[in-house]
Every structure is written in C-alpha cells, then in structure tokens.
PDB file of C-alpha atoms in Angstrom:
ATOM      1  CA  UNK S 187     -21.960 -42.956  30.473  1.00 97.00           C
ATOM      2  CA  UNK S 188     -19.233 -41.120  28.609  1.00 98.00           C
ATOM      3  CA  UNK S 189     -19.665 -37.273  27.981  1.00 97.00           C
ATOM      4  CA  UNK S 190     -17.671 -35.285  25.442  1.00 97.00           C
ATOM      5  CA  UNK S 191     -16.881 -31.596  25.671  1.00 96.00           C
ATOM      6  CA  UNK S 192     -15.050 -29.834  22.722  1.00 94.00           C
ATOM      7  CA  UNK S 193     -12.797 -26.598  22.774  1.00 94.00           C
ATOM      8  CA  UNK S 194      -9.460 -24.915  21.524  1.00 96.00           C
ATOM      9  CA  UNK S 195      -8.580 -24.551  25.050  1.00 98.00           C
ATOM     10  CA  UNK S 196      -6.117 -22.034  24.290  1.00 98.00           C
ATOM     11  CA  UNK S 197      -5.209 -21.368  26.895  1.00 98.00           C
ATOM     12  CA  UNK S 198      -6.837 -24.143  29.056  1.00 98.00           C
ATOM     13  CA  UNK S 199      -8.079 -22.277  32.220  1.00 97.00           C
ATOM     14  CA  UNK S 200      -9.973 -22.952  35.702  1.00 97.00           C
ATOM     15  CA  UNK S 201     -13.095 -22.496  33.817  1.00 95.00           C
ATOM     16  CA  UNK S 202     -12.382 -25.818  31.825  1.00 95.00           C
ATOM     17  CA  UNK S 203     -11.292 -27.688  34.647  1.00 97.00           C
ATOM     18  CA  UNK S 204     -14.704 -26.616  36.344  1.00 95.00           C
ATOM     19  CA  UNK S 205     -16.959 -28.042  33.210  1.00 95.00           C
ATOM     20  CA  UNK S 206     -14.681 -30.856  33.710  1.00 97.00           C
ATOM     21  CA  UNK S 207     -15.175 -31.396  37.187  1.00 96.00           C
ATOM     22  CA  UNK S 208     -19.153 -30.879  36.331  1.00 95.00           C
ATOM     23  CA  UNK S 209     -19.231 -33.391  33.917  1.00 97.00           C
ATOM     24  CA  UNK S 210     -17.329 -35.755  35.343  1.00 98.00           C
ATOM     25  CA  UNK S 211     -20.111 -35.404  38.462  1.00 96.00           C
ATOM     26  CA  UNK S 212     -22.571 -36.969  36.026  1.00 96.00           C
ATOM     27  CA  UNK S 213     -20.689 -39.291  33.559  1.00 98.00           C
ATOM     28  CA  UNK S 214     -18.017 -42.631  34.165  1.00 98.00           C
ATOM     29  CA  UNK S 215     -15.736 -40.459  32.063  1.00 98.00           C
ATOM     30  CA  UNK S 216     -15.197 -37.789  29.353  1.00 99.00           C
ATOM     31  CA  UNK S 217     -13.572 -36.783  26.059  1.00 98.00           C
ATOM     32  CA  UNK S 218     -11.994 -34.122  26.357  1.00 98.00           C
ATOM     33  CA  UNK S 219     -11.534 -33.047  22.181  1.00 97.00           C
ATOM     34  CA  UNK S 220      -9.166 -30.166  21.230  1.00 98.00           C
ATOM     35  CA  UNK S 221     -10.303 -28.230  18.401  1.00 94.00           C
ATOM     36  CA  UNK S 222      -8.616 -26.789  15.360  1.00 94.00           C
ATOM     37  CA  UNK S 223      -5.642 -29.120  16.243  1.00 96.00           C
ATOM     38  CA  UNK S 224      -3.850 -28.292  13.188  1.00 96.00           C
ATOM     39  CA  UNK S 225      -3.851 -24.360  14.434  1.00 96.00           C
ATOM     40  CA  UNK S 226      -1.104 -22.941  16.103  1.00 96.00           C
ATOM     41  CA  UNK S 227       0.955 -20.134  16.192  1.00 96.00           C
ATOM     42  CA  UNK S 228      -2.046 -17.873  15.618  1.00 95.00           C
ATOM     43  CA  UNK S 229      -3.314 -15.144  17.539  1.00 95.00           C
ATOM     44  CA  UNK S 230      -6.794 -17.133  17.866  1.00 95.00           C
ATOM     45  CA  UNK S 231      -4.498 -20.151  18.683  1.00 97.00           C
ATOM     46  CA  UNK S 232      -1.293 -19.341  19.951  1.00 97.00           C
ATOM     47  CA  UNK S 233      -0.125 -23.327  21.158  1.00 98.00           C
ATOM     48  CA  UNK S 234       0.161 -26.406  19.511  1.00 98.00           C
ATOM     49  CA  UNK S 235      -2.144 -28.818  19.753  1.00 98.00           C
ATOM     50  CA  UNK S 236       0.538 -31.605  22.007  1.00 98.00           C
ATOM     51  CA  UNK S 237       1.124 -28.422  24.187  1.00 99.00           C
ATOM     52  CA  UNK S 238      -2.507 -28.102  24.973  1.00 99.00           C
ATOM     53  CA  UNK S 239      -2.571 -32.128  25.729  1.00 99.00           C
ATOM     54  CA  UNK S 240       0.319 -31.050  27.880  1.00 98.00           C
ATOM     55  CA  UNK S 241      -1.155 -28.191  29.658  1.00 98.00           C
ATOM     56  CA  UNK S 242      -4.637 -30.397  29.985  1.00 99.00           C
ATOM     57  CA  UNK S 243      -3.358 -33.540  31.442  1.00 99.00           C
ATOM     58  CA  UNK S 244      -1.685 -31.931  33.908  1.00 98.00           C
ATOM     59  CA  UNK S 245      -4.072 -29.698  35.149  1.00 98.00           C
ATOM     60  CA  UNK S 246      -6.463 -32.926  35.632  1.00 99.00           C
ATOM     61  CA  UNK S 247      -3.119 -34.733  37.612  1.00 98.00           C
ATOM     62  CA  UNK S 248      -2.994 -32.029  39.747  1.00 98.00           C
ATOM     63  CA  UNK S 249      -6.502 -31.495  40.588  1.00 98.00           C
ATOM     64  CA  UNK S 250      -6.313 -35.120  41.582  1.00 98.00           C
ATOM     65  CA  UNK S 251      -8.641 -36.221  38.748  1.00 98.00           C
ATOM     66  CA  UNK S 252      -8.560 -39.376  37.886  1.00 98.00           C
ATOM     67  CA  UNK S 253      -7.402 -40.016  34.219  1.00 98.00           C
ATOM     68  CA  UNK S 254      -8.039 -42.937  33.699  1.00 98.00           C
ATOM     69  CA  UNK S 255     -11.219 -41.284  33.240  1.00 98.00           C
ATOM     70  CA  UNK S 256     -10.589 -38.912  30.997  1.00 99.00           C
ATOM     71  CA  UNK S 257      -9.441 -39.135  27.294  1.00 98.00           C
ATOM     72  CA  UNK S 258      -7.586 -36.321  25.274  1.00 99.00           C
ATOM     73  CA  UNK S 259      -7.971 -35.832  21.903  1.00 98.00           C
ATOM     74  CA  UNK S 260      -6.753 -33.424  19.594  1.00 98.00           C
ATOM     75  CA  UNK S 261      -8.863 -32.942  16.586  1.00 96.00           C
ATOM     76  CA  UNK S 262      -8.564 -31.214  12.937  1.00 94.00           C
ATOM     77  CA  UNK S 263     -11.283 -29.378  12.041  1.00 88.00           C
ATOM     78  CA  UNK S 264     -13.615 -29.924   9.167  1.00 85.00           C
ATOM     79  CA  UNK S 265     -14.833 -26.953   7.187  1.00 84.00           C
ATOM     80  CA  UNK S 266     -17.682 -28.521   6.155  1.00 84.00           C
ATOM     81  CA  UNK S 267     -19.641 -27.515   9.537  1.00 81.00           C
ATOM     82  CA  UNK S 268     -22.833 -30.336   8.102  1.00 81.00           C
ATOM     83  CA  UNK S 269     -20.888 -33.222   8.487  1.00 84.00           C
ATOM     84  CA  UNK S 270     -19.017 -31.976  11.624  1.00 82.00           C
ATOM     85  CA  UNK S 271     -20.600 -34.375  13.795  1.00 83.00           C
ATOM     86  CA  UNK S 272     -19.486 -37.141  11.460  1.00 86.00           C
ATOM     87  CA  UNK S 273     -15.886 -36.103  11.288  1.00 86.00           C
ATOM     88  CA  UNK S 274     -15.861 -35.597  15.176  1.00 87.00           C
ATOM     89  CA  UNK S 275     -16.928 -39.439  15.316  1.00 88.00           C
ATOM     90  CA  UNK S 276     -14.311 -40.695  13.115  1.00 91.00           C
ATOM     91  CA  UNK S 277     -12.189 -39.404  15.804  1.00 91.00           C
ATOM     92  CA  UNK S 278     -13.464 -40.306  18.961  1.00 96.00           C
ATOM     93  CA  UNK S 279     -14.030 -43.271  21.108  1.00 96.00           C
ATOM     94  CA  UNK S 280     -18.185 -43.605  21.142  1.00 95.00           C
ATOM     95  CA  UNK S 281     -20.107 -40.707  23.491  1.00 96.00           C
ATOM     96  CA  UNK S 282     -23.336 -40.458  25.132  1.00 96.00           C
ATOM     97  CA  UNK S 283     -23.550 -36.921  25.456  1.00 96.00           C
ATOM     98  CA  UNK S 284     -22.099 -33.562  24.543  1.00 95.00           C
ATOM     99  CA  UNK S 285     -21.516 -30.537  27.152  1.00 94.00           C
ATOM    100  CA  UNK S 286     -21.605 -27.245  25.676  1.00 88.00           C
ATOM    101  CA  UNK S 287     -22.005 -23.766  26.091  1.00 82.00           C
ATOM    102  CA  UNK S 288     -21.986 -22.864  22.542  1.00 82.00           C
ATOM    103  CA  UNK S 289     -25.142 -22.285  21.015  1.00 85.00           C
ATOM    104  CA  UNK S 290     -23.813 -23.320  17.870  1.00 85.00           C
ATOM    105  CA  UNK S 291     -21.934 -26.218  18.671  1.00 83.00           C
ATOM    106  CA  UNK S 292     -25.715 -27.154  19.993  1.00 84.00           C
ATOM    107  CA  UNK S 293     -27.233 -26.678  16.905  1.00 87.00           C
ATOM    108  CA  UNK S 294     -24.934 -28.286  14.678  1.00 84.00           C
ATOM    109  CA  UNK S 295     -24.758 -31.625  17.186  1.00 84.00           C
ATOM    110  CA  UNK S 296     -28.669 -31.659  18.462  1.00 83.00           C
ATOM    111  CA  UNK S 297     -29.743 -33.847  15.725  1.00 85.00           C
ATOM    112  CA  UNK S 298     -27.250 -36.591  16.111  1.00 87.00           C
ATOM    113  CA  UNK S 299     -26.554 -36.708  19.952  1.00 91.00           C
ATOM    114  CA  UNK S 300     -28.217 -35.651  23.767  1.00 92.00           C
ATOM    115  CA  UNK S 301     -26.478 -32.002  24.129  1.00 92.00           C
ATOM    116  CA  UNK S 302     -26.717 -30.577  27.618  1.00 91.00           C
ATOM    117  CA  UNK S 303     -26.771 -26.516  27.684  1.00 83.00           C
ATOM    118  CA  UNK S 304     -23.522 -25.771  30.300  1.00 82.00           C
ATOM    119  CA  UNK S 305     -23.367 -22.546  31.745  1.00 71.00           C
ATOM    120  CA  UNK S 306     -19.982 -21.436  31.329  1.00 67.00           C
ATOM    121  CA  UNK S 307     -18.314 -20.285  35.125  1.00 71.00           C
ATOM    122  CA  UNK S 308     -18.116 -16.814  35.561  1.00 75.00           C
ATOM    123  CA  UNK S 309     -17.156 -16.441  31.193  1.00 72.00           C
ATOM    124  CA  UNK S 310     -16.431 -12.980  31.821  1.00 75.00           C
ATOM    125  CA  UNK S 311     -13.633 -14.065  34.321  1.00 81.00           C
ATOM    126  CA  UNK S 312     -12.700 -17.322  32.682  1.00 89.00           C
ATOM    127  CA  UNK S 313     -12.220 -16.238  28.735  1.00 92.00           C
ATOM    128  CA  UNK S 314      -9.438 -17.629  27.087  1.00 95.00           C
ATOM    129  CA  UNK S 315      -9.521 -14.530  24.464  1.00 94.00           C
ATOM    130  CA  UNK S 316      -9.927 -12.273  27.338  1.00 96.00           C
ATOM    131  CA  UNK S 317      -6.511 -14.367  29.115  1.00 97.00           C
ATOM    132  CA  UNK S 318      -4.519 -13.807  25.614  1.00 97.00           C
ATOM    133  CA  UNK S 319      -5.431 -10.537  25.830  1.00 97.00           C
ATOM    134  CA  UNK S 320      -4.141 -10.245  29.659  1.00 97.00           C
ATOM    135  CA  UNK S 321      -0.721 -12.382  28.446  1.00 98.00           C
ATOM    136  CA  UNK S 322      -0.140  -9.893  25.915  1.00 97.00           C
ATOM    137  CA  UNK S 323      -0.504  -7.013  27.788  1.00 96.00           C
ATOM    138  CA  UNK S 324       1.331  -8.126  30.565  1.00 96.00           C
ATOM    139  CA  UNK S 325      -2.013  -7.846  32.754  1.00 96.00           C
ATOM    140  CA  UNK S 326      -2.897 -10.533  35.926  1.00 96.00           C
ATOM    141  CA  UNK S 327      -3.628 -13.856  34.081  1.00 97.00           C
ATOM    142  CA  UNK S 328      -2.128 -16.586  36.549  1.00 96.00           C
ATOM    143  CA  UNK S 329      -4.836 -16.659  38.899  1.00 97.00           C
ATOM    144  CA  UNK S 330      -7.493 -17.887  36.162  1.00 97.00           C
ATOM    145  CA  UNK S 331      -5.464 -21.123  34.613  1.00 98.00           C
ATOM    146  CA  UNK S 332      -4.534 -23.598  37.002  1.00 98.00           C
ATOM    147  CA  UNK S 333      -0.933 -23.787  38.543  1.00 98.00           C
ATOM    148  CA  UNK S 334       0.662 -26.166  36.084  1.00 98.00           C
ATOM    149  CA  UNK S 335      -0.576 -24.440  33.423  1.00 98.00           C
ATOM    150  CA  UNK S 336       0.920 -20.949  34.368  1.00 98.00           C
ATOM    151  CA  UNK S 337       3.935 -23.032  34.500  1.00 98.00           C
ATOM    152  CA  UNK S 338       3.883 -24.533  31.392  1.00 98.00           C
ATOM    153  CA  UNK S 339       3.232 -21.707  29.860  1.00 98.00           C
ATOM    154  CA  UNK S 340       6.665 -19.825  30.945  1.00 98.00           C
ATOM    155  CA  UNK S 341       8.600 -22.597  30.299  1.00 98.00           C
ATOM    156  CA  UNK S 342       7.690 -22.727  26.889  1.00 98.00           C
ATOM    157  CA  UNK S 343       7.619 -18.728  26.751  1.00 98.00           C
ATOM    158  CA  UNK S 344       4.369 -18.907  26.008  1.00 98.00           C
ATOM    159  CA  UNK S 345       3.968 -14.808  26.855  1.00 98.00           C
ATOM    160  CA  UNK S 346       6.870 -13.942  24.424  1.00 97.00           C
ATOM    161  CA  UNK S 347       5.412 -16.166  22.254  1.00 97.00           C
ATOM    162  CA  UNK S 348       1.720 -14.189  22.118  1.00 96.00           C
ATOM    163  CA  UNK S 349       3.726 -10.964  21.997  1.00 96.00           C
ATOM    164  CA  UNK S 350       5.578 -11.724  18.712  1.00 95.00           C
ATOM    165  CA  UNK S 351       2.260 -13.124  17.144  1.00 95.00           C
ATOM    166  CA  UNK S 352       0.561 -10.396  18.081  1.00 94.00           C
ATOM    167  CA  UNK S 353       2.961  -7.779  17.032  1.00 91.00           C
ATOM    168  CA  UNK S 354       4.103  -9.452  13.665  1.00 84.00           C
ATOM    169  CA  UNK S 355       4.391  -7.590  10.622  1.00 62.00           C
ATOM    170  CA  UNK S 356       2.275  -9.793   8.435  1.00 60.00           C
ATOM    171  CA  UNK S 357      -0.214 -12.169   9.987  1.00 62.00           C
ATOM    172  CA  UNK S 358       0.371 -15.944   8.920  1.00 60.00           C
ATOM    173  CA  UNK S 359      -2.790 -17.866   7.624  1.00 62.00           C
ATOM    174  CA  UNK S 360      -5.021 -20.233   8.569  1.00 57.00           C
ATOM    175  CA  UNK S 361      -5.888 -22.246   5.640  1.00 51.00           C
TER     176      UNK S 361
END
C-alpha cells in the first residue's frame, strides 16, 4: 500500500518526520508531495521548493528511513480547489490513501480516495508558522526541526532570509 501526505513543509519539522514515521508504520511506502511548489520567497513560504526536497530527504537519511520508500514530489498548486484531486494525480505515482490533518484537505479528497484523519503531534509545539515566527524573532526553533534541517537552514541563511521577507518594504505577490 502506498500512502500520500501533502504539505508546504516550510519549514519541514519533527512533527513531519513523526506523520512520516506513522505512516510509514502502516503503508510499503509514501509520497511525500510539497505544496505550492512554485512559492517561495514569501513570508507564508520562505524556501524553494528543491530546498524543501533538500531539507526532506535528509531528514528521512538521517532518521535512518529507508528511501527507497519514500518519494518526493514537489507540486504546483491548482486554484481551481474542484479538480485538485485531479491535478494532484497528474503528478503523482498512483496512492492508496491520503494522511491528513486538514479538515479541508479531507473534504476536498474524501470523494475520490480513503483519507485517514492524522492527529497532528503536539501542533502547538510543531507549527511551521509558529517556527517562522521563532526564526524571525530570533526565539528557540532548533529543537523542533530535525538536525539536518537546522543545518540546512544556516547554510543557506535561511534566518536572514525570513528577516528580510518579513521586514521588506513592499510585499512581493503570489499570483
């Protein structure tokens, strides 16, 4: 069986890699999709979509997950939220089953595909807004992303990188 989950993962954290682990409890292997690929720079979305394959794939190495397992996929969204499901198939390899947390990822996928309702870990705790937020105002964020990602993030200036976004005269645009 092969289980999809779906997220910006900006930035990935140890709540991820705990769904992850989860799922891959239950299923041969999972999808691992990266929304709004085409976002970066942003507030909302501060790192490229390749960065986030970065940051994923090695969290998974180091947490001695297999990958041959696991797939990565960045994907554009689709504005038309109807044929979502449709868009997300043109994408990715075939799936038995979707893991979310999001109510209304759940309601927009129920009708085409098994959804299982996830608890997120601890969401107050593991929040990727709630880490951007910490990054920006120089607050304790390395404990809640794993190791390689704390790394990858300074190497890329990922911090400074926040700080300018967040402090920039005029905000760029998403669409």
């Amino acid at each position: 069986m092969r289980g999809l989950i779906v997220g910006r993962f900006q930035p990935f954290h140890n709540g991820h890699l705990m769904l992850i682990k989860h799922v891959l409890d239950e299923c041969n292997e999972i999808i691992i999709a990266i929304a709004s690929a085409q976002f970066n720079y942003l507030l909302k979305d501060p790192f490229t979509a390749g960065e986030r394959v970065e940051m994923i794939h090695n969290a998974l190495k180091d947490a001695d997950i297999d990958l041959a397992r696991c797939y990565i996929i960045p994907i554009i969204n689709d504005e038309n939220n109807a044929r979502w499901f449709l868009h997300l198939r043109s994408y990715l390899p075939k799936f038995d089953i979707v893991y979310s947390g999001n109510e209304y990822v759940r309601m927009l996928l129920a009708d085409y595909v098994k959804v299982s309702d996830v608890r997120f870990y601890d969401r107050e705790k593991y929040n990727a807004s709630r880490i951007r937020e910490l990054m920006i105002n120089d607050g304790e964020w390395r404990a809640l992303v794993p190791r390689s990602v704390y790394e990858f993030i300074n190497r890329i200036d990922g911090v400074k990188r926040l700080k300018i976004i967040a402090n920039a005269e005029s905000k760029p645009q998403e669409w």
